[in-house]
mmCIF file of C-alpha atoms in Angstrom:
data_model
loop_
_atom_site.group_PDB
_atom_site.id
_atom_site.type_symbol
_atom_site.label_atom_id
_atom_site.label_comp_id
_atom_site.label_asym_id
_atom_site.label_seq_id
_atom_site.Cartn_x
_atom_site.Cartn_y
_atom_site.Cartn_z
ATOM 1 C CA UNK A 1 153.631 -133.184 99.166
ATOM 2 C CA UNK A 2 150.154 -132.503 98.183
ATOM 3 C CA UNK A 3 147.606 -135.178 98.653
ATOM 4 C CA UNK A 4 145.985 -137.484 95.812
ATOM 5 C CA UNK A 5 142.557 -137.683 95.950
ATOM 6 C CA UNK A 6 140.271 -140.349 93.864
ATOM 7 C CA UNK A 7 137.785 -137.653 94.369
ATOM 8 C CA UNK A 8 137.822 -136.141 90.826
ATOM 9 C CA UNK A 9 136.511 -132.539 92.469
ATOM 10 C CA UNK A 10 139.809 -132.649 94.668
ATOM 11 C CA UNK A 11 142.217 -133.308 92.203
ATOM 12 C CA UNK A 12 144.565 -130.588 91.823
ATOM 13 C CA UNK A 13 145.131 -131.067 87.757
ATOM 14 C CA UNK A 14 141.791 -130.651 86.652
ATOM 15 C CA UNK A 15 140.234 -127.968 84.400
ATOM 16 C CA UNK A 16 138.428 -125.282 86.142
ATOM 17 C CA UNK A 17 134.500 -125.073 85.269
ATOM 18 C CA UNK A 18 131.447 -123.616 85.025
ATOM 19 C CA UNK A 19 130.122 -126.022 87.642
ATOM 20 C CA UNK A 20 133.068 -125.152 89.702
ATOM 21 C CA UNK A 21 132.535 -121.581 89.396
ATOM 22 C CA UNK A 22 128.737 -121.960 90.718
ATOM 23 C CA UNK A 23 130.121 -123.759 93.875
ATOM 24 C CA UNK A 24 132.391 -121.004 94.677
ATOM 25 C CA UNK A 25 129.996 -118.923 94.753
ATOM 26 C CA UNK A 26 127.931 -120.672 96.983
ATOM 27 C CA UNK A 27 130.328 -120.844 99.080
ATOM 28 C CA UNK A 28 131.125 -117.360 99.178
ATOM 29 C CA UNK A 29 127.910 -116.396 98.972
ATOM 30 C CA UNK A 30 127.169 -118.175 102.302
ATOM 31 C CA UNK A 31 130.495 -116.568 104.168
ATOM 32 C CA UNK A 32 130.276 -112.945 102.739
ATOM 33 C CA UNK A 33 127.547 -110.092 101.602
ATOM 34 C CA UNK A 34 127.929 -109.094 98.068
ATOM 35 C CA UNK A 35 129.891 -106.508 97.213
ATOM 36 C CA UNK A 36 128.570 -103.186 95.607
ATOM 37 C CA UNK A 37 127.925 -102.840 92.256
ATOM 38 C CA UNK A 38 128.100 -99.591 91.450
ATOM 39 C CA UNK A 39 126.697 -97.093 88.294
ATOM 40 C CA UNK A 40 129.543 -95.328 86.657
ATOM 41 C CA UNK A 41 128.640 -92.770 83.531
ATOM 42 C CA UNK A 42 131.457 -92.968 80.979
ATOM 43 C CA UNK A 43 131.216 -91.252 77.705
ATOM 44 C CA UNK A 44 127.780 -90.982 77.814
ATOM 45 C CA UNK A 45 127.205 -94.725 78.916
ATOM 46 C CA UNK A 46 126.728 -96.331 81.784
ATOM 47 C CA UNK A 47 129.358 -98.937 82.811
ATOM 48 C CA UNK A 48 129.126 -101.475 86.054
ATOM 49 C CA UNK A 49 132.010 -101.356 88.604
ATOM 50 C CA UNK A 50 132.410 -104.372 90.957
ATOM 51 C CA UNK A 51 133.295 -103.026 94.200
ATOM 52 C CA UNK A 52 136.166 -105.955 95.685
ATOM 53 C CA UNK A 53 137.984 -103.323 97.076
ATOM 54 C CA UNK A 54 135.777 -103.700 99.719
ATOM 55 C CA UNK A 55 135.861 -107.473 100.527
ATOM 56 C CA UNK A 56 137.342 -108.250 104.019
ATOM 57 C CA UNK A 57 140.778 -107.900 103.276
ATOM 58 C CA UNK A 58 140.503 -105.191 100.513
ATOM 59 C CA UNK A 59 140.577 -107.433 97.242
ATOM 60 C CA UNK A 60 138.281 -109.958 95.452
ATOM 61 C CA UNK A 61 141.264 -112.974 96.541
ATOM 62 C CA UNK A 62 139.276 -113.644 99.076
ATOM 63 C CA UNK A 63 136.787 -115.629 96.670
ATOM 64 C CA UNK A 64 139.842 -118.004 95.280
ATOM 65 C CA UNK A 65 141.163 -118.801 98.946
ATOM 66 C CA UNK A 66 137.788 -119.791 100.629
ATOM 67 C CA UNK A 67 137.245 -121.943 97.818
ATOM 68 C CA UNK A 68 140.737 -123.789 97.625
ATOM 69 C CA UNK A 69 140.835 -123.593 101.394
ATOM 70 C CA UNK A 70 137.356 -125.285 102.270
ATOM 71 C CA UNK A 71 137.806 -127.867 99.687
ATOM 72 C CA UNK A 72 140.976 -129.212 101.449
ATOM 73 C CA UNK A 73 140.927 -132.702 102.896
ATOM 74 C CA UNK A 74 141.260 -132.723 106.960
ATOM 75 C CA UNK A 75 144.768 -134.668 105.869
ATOM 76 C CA UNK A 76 145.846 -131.514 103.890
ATOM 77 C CA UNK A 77 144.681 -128.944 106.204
ATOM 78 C CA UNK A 78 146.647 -130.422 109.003
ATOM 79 C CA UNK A 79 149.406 -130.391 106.873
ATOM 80 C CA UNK A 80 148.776 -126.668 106.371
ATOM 81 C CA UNK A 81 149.042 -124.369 103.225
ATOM 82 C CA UNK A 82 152.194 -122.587 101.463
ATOM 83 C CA UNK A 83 150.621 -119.994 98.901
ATOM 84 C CA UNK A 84 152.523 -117.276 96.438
ATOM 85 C CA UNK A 85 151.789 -113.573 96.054
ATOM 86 C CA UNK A 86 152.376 -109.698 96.441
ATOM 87 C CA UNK A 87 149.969 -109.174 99.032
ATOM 88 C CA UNK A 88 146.340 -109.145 98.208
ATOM 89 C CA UNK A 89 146.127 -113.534 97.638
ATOM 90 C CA UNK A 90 148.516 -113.420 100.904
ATOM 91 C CA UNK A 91 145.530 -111.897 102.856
ATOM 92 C CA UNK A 92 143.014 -114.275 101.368
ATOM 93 C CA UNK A 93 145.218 -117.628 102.112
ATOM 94 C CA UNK A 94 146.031 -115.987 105.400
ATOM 95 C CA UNK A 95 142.139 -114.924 106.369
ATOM 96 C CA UNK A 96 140.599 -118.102 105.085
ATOM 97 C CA UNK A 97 143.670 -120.188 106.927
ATOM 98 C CA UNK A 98 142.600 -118.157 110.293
ATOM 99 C CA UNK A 99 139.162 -119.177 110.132
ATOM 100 C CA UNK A 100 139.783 -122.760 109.478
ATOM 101 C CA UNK A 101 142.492 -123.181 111.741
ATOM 102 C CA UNK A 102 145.245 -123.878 108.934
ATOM 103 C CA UNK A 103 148.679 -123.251 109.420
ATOM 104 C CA UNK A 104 149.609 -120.771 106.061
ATOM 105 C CA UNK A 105 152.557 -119.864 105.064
ATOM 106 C CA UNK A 106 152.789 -117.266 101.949
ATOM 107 C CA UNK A 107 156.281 -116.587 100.010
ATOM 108 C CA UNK A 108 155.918 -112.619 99.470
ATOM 109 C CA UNK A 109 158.468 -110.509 97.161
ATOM 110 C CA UNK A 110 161.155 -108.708 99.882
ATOM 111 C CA UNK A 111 159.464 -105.311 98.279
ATOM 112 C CA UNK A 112 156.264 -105.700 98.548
ATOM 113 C CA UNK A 113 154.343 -102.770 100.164
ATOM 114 C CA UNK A 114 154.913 -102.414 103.521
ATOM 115 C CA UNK A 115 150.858 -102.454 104.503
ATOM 116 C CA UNK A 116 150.286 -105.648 102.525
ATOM 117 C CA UNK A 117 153.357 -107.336 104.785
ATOM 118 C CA UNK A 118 152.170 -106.320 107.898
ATOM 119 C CA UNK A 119 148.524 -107.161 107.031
ATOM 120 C CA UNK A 120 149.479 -110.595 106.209
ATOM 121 C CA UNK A 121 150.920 -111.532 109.190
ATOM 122 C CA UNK A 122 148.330 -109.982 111.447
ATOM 123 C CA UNK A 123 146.213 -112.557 109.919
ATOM 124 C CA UNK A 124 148.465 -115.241 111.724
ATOM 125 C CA UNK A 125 149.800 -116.391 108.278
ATOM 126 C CA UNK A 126 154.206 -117.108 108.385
ATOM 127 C CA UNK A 127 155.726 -114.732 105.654
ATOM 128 C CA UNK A 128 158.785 -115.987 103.659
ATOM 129 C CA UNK A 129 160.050 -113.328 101.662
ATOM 130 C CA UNK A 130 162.165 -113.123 97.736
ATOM 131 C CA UNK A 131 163.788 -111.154 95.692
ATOM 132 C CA UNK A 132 161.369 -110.571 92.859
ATOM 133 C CA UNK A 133 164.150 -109.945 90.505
ATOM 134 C CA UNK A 134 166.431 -112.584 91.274
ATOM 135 C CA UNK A 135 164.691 -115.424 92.920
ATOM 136 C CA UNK A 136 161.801 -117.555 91.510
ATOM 137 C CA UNK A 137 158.769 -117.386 93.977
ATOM 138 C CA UNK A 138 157.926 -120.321 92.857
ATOM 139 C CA UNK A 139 160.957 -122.236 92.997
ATOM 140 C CA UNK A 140 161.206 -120.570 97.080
ATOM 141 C CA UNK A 141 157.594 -122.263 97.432
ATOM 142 C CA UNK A 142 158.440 -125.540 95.969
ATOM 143 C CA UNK A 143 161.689 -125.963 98.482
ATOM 144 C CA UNK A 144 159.162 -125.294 101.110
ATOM 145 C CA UNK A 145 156.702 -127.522 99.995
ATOM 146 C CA UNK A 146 159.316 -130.035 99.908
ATOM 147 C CA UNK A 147 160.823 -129.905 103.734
ATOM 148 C CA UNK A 148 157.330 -129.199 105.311
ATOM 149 C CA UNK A 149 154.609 -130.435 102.994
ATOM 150 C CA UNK A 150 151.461 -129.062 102.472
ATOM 151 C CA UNK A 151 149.437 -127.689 99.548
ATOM 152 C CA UNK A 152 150.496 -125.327 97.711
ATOM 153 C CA UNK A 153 147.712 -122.554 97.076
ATOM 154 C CA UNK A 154 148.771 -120.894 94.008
ATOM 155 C CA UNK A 155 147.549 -117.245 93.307
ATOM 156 C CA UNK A 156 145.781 -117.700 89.893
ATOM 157 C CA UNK A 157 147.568 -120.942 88.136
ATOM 158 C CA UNK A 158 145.325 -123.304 89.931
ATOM 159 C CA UNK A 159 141.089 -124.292 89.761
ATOM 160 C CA UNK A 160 139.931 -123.646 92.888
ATOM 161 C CA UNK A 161 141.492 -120.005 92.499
ATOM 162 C CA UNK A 162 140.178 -119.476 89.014
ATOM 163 C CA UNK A 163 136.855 -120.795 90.133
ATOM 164 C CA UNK A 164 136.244 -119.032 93.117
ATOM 165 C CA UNK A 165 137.931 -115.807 91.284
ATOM 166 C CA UNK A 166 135.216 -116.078 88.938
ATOM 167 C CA UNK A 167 132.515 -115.971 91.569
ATOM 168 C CA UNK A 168 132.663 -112.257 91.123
ATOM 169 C CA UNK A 169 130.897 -112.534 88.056
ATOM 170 C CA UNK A 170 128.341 -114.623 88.715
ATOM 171 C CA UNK A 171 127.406 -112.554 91.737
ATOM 172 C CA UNK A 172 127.448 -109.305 89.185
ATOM 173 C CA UNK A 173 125.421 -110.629 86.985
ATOM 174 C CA UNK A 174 123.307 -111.840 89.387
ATOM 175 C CA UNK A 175 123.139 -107.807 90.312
ATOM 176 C CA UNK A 176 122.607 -106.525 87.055
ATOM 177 C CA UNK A 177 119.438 -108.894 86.449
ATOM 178 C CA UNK A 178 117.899 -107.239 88.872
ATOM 179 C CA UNK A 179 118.028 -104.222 87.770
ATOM 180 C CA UNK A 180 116.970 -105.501 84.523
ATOM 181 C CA UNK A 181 120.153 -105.542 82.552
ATOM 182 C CA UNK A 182 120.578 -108.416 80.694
ATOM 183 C CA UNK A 183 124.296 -108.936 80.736
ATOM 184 C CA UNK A 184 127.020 -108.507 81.356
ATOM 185 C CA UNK A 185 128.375 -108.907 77.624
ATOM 186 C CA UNK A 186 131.315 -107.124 77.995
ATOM 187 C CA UNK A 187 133.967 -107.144 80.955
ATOM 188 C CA UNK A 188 137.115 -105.183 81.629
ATOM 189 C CA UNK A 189 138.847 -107.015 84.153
ATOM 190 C CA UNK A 190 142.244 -105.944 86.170
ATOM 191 C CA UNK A 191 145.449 -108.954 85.044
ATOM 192 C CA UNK A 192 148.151 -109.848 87.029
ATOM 193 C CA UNK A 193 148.180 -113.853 86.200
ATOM 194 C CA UNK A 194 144.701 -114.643 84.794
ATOM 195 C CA UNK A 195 143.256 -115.855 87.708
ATOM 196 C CA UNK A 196 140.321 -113.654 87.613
ATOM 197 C CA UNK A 197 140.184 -113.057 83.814
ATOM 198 C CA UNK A 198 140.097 -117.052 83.752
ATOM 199 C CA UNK A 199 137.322 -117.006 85.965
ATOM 200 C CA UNK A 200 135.207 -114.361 84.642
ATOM 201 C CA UNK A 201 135.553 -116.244 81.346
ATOM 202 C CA UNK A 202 134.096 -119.191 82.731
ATOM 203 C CA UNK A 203 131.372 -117.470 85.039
ATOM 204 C CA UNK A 204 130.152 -115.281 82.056
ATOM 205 C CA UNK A 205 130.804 -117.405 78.737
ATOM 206 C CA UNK A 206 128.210 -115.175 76.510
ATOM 207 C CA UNK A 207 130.498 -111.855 78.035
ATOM 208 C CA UNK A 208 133.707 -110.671 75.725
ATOM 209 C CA UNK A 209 136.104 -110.867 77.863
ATOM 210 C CA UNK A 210 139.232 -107.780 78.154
ATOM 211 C CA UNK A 211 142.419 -108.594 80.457
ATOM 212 C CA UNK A 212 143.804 -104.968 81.716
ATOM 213 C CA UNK A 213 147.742 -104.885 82.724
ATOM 214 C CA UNK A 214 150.070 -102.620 83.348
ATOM 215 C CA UNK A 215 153.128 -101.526 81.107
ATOM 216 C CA UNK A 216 156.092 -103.738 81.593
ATOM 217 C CA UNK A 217 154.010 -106.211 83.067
ATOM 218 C CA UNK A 218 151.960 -107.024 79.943
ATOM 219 C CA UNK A 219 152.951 -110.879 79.646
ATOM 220 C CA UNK A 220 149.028 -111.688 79.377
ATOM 221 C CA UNK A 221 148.431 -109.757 76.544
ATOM 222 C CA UNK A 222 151.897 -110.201 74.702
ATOM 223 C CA UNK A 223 151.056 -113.912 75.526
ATOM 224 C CA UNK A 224 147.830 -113.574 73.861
ATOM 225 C CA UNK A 225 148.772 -111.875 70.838
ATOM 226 C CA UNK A 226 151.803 -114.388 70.042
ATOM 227 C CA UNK A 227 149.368 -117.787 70.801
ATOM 228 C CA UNK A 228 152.025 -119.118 73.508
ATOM 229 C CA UNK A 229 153.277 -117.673 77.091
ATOM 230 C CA UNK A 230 155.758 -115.260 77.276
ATOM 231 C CA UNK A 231 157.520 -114.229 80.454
ATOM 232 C CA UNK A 232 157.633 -110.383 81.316
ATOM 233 C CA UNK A 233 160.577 -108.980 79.498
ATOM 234 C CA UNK A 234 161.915 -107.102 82.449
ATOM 235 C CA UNK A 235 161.384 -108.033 85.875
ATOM 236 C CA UNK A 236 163.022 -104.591 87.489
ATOM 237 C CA UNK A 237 160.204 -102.466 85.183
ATOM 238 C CA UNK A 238 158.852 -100.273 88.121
ATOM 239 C CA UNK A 239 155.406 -99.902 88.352
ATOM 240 C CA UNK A 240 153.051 -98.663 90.585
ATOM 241 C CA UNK A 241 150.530 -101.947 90.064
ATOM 242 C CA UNK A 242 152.320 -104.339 92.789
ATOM 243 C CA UNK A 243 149.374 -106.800 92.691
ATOM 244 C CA UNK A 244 149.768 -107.008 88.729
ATOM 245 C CA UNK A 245 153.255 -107.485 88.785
ATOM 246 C CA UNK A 246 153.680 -111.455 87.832
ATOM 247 C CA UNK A 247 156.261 -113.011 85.922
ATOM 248 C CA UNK A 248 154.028 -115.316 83.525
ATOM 249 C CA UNK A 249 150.622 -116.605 83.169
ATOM 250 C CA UNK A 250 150.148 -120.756 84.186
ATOM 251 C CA UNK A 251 148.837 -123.167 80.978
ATOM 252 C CA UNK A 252 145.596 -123.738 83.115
ATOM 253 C CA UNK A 253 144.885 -120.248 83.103
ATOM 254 C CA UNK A 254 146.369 -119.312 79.615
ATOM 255 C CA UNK A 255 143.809 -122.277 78.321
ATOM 256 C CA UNK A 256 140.649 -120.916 79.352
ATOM 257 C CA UNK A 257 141.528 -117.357 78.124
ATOM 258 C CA UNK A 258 142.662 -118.480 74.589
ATOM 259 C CA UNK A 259 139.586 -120.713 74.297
ATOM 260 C CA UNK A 260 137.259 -117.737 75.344
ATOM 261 C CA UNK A 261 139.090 -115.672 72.752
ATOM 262 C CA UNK A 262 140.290 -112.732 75.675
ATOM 263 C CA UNK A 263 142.318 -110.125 74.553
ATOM 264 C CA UNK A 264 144.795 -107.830 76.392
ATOM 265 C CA UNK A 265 144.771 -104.361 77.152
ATOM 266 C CA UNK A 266 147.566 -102.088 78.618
ATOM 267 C CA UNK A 267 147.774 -99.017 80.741
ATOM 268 C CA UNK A 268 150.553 -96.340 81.167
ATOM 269 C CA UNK A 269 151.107 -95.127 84.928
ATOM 270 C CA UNK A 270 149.196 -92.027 84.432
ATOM 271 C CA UNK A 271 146.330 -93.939 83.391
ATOM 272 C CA UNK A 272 146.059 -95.717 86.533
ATOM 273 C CA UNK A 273 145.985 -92.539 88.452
ATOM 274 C CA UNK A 274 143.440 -90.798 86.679
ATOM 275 C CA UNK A 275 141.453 -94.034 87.318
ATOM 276 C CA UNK A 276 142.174 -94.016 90.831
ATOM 277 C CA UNK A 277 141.087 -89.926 91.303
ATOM 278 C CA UNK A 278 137.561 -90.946 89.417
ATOM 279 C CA UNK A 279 136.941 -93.722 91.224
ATOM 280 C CA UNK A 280 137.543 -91.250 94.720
ATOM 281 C CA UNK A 281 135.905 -88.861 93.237
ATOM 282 C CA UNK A 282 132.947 -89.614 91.767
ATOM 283 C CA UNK A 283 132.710 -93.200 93.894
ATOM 284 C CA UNK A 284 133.888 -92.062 96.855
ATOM 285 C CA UNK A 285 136.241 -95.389 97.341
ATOM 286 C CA UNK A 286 139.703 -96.106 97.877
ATOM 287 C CA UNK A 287 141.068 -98.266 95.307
ATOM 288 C CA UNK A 288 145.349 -99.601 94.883
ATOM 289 C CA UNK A 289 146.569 -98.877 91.329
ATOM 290 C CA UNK A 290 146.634 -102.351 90.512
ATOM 291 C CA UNK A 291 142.779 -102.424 91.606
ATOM 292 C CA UNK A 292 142.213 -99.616 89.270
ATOM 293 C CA UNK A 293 143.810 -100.756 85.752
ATOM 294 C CA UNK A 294 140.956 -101.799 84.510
ATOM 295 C CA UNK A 295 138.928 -98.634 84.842
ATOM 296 C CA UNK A 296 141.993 -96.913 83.084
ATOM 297 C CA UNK A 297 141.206 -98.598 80.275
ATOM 298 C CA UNK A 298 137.950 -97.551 80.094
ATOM 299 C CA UNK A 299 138.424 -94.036 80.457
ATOM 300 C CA UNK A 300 141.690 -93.792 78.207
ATOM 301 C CA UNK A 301 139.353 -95.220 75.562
ATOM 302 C CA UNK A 302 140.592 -98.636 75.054
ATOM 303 C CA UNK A 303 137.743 -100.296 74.945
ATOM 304 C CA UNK A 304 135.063 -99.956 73.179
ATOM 305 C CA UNK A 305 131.414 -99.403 75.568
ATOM 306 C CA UNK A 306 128.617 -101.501 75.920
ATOM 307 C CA UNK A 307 125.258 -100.579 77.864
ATOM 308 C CA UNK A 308 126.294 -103.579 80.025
ATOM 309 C CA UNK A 309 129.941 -103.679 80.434
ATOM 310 C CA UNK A 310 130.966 -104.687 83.944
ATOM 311 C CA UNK A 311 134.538 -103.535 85.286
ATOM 312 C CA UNK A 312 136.496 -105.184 88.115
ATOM 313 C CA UNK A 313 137.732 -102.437 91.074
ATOM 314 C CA UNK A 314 139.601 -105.825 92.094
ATOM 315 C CA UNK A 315 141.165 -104.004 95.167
ATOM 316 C CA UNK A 316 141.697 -101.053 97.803
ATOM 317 C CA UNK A 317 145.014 -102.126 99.617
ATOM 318 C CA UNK A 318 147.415 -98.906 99.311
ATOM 319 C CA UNK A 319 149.902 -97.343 101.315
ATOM 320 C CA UNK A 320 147.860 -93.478 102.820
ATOM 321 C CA UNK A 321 150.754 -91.681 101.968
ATOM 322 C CA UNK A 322 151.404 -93.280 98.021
ATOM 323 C CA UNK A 323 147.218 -92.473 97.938
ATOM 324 C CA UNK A 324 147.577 -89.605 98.710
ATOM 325 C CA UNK A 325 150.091 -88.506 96.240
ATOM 326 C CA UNK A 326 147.911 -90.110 93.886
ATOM 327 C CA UNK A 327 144.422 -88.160 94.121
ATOM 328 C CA UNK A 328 146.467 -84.913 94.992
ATOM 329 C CA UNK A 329 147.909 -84.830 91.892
ATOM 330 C CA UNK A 330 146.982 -81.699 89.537
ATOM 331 C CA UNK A 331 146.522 -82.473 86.157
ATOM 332 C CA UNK A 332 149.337 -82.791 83.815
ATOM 333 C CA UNK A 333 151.811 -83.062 87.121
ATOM 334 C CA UNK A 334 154.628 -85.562 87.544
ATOM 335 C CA UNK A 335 152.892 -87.618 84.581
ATOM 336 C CA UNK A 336 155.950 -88.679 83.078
ATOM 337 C CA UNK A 337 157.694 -91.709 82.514
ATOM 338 C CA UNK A 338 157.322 -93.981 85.769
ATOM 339 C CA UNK A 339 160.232 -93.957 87.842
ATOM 340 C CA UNK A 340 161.724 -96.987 89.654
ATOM 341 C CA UNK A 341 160.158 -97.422 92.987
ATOM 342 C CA UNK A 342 161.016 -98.679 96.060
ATOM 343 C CA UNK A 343 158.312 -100.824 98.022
ATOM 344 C CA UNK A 344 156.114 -100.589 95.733
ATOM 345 C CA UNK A 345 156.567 -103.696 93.860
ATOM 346 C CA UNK A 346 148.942 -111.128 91.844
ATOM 347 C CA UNK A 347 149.955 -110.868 92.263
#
């Protein structure tokens, strides 16, 4: 079981903060070079894209591990780490447990993509896989948590995560002030759980703040909208957006993002792909649909422009072939209605 601390900074119920936020990314800032911010001309404006699909391991989880991971008592880290996810916080528990030499173990969804699997346990981490439709990921975590102990190092429903996740912004705006842009007051942020919207919240608190998910995995914003969580309505909806694909928000997450007022945002399948060519094309980087949501939102024209409105590329990790489907497709081809997918699944 996980450790009791009378340290108030180590105990695993508090609020996420600010403060907290500033630490992370200290920490991160000290471990990793920043990560491009990049000029983007949309609708006549400029926009801000943060560039996480080039962290170590291909997404901004990274931040949210090395936090939760370095902040661990030496009890705890000998006891090792059990964490949740699709792929992209699997690689950031797994990395950050390699270079601390912590045992990790991650429980993964049986169809997650193939690439994120494989990367995962290249990184040393032990891989216990679920059926995302049938079994409870977190229920599988909490059995193992129970027989081996540990801690477990949730993808976005815990502080450290939502702290460190929020790093990102304070290193963007960081980047923005020096080039003389006082901002960012808007931000268009990619939503599987919250983790990062939660963070960016905190990080930026003068910024509005605009969670981007994916249809049929819109439990944010239907969560939002109705003042309460709300689990996703259908946990077979296939969607290209594996990293997005989580079955509810936490309350420490769904706090911060009603108190900051965010709103939610969703994207059709087609959206996401036009994102994805744009950012190729006129970026020149590699970014997984679920990395691209929030940039679909931008260009389908749901939401509103600013002449400093940063938006999250929160990650590259996709399958060659699926990628190149993606930025191969002609315009106005196989746009329809998504079809269900196998292995392709913040989450």
């Amino acid at each position: 079981m996980t450790q009791q601390s009378p340290d108030p900074l180590l105990n695993p119920h508090r609020a996420p903060t600010l403060a907290g936020v500033e630490r992370a990314a200290a920490k991160v800032a000290a471990l990793l070079p920043q990560t491009p911010l990049l000029p983007l001309e949309v609708d006549g404006k400029t926009i801000w894209c943060k560039a996480e699909c080039l962290q170590p391991v291909g997404a901004f989880k990274i931040r949210g591990a090395w936090h939760r991971l370095t902040d661990l008592t030496p009890e705890q880290a000998a006891a090792g780490v059990v964490g949740v996810s699709s792929g992209n916080h699997a690689q950031g528990v797994a990395w950050a447990a390699k270079r601390l030499a912590i045992k990790a173990t991650i429980v993964m969804p049986s169809n997650a993509p193939a690439m994120k699997l494989a990367a995962t346990r290249q990184l040393g981490a032990e891989v216990v896989l679920y059926d995302r439709v049938t079994e409870s990921r977190d229920a599988v975590a909490a059995k193992l948590l129970e027989q081996r102990g540990g801690t477990l190092v949730h993808a976005y429903g815990d502080p450290w995560i939502i702290e460190g996740q929020g790093s990102a912004g304070t290193e963007a705006k960081a980047q923005m002030a020096a080039r003389g842009i006082a901002g960012p007051d808007k931000v268009v942020a990619c939503c599987g759980g919250g983790g990062l919207s939660a963070g960016l919240a905190l990080a930026l608190p003068d910024a509005e703040i605009v969670a981007v998910e994916p249809e049929g995995w819109d439990d944010v914003t239907r969560s939002l909208a109705a003042g309460e969580i709300l689990s996703v309505e259908d946990m077979a909806y296939p969607t290209e957006c594996d990293a997005l694909q989580t079955p509810e928000t936490w309350p420490i997450n769904f706090a911060v993002l009603q108190a900051r007022g965010v709103r939610g945002v969703v994207v059709t399948r087609s959206e996401v792909r036009h994102a994805m060519r744009t950012v190729f094309e006129k970026l020149h980087l590699v970014v997984e649909p679920g990395g691209a949501a929030a940039l679909a939102a931008v260009l389908a024209g749901k939401v509103p422009l600013t002449d400093a409105t940063l938006v999250t590329l929160s990650g590259g990790n996709v399958d060659p072939l699926k990628f190149a489907e993606i930025i191969t497709e002609s315009a106005g081809g196989n746009l329809s209605a998504p079809e269900r997918l196998d292995g392709e699944g913040e989450a």
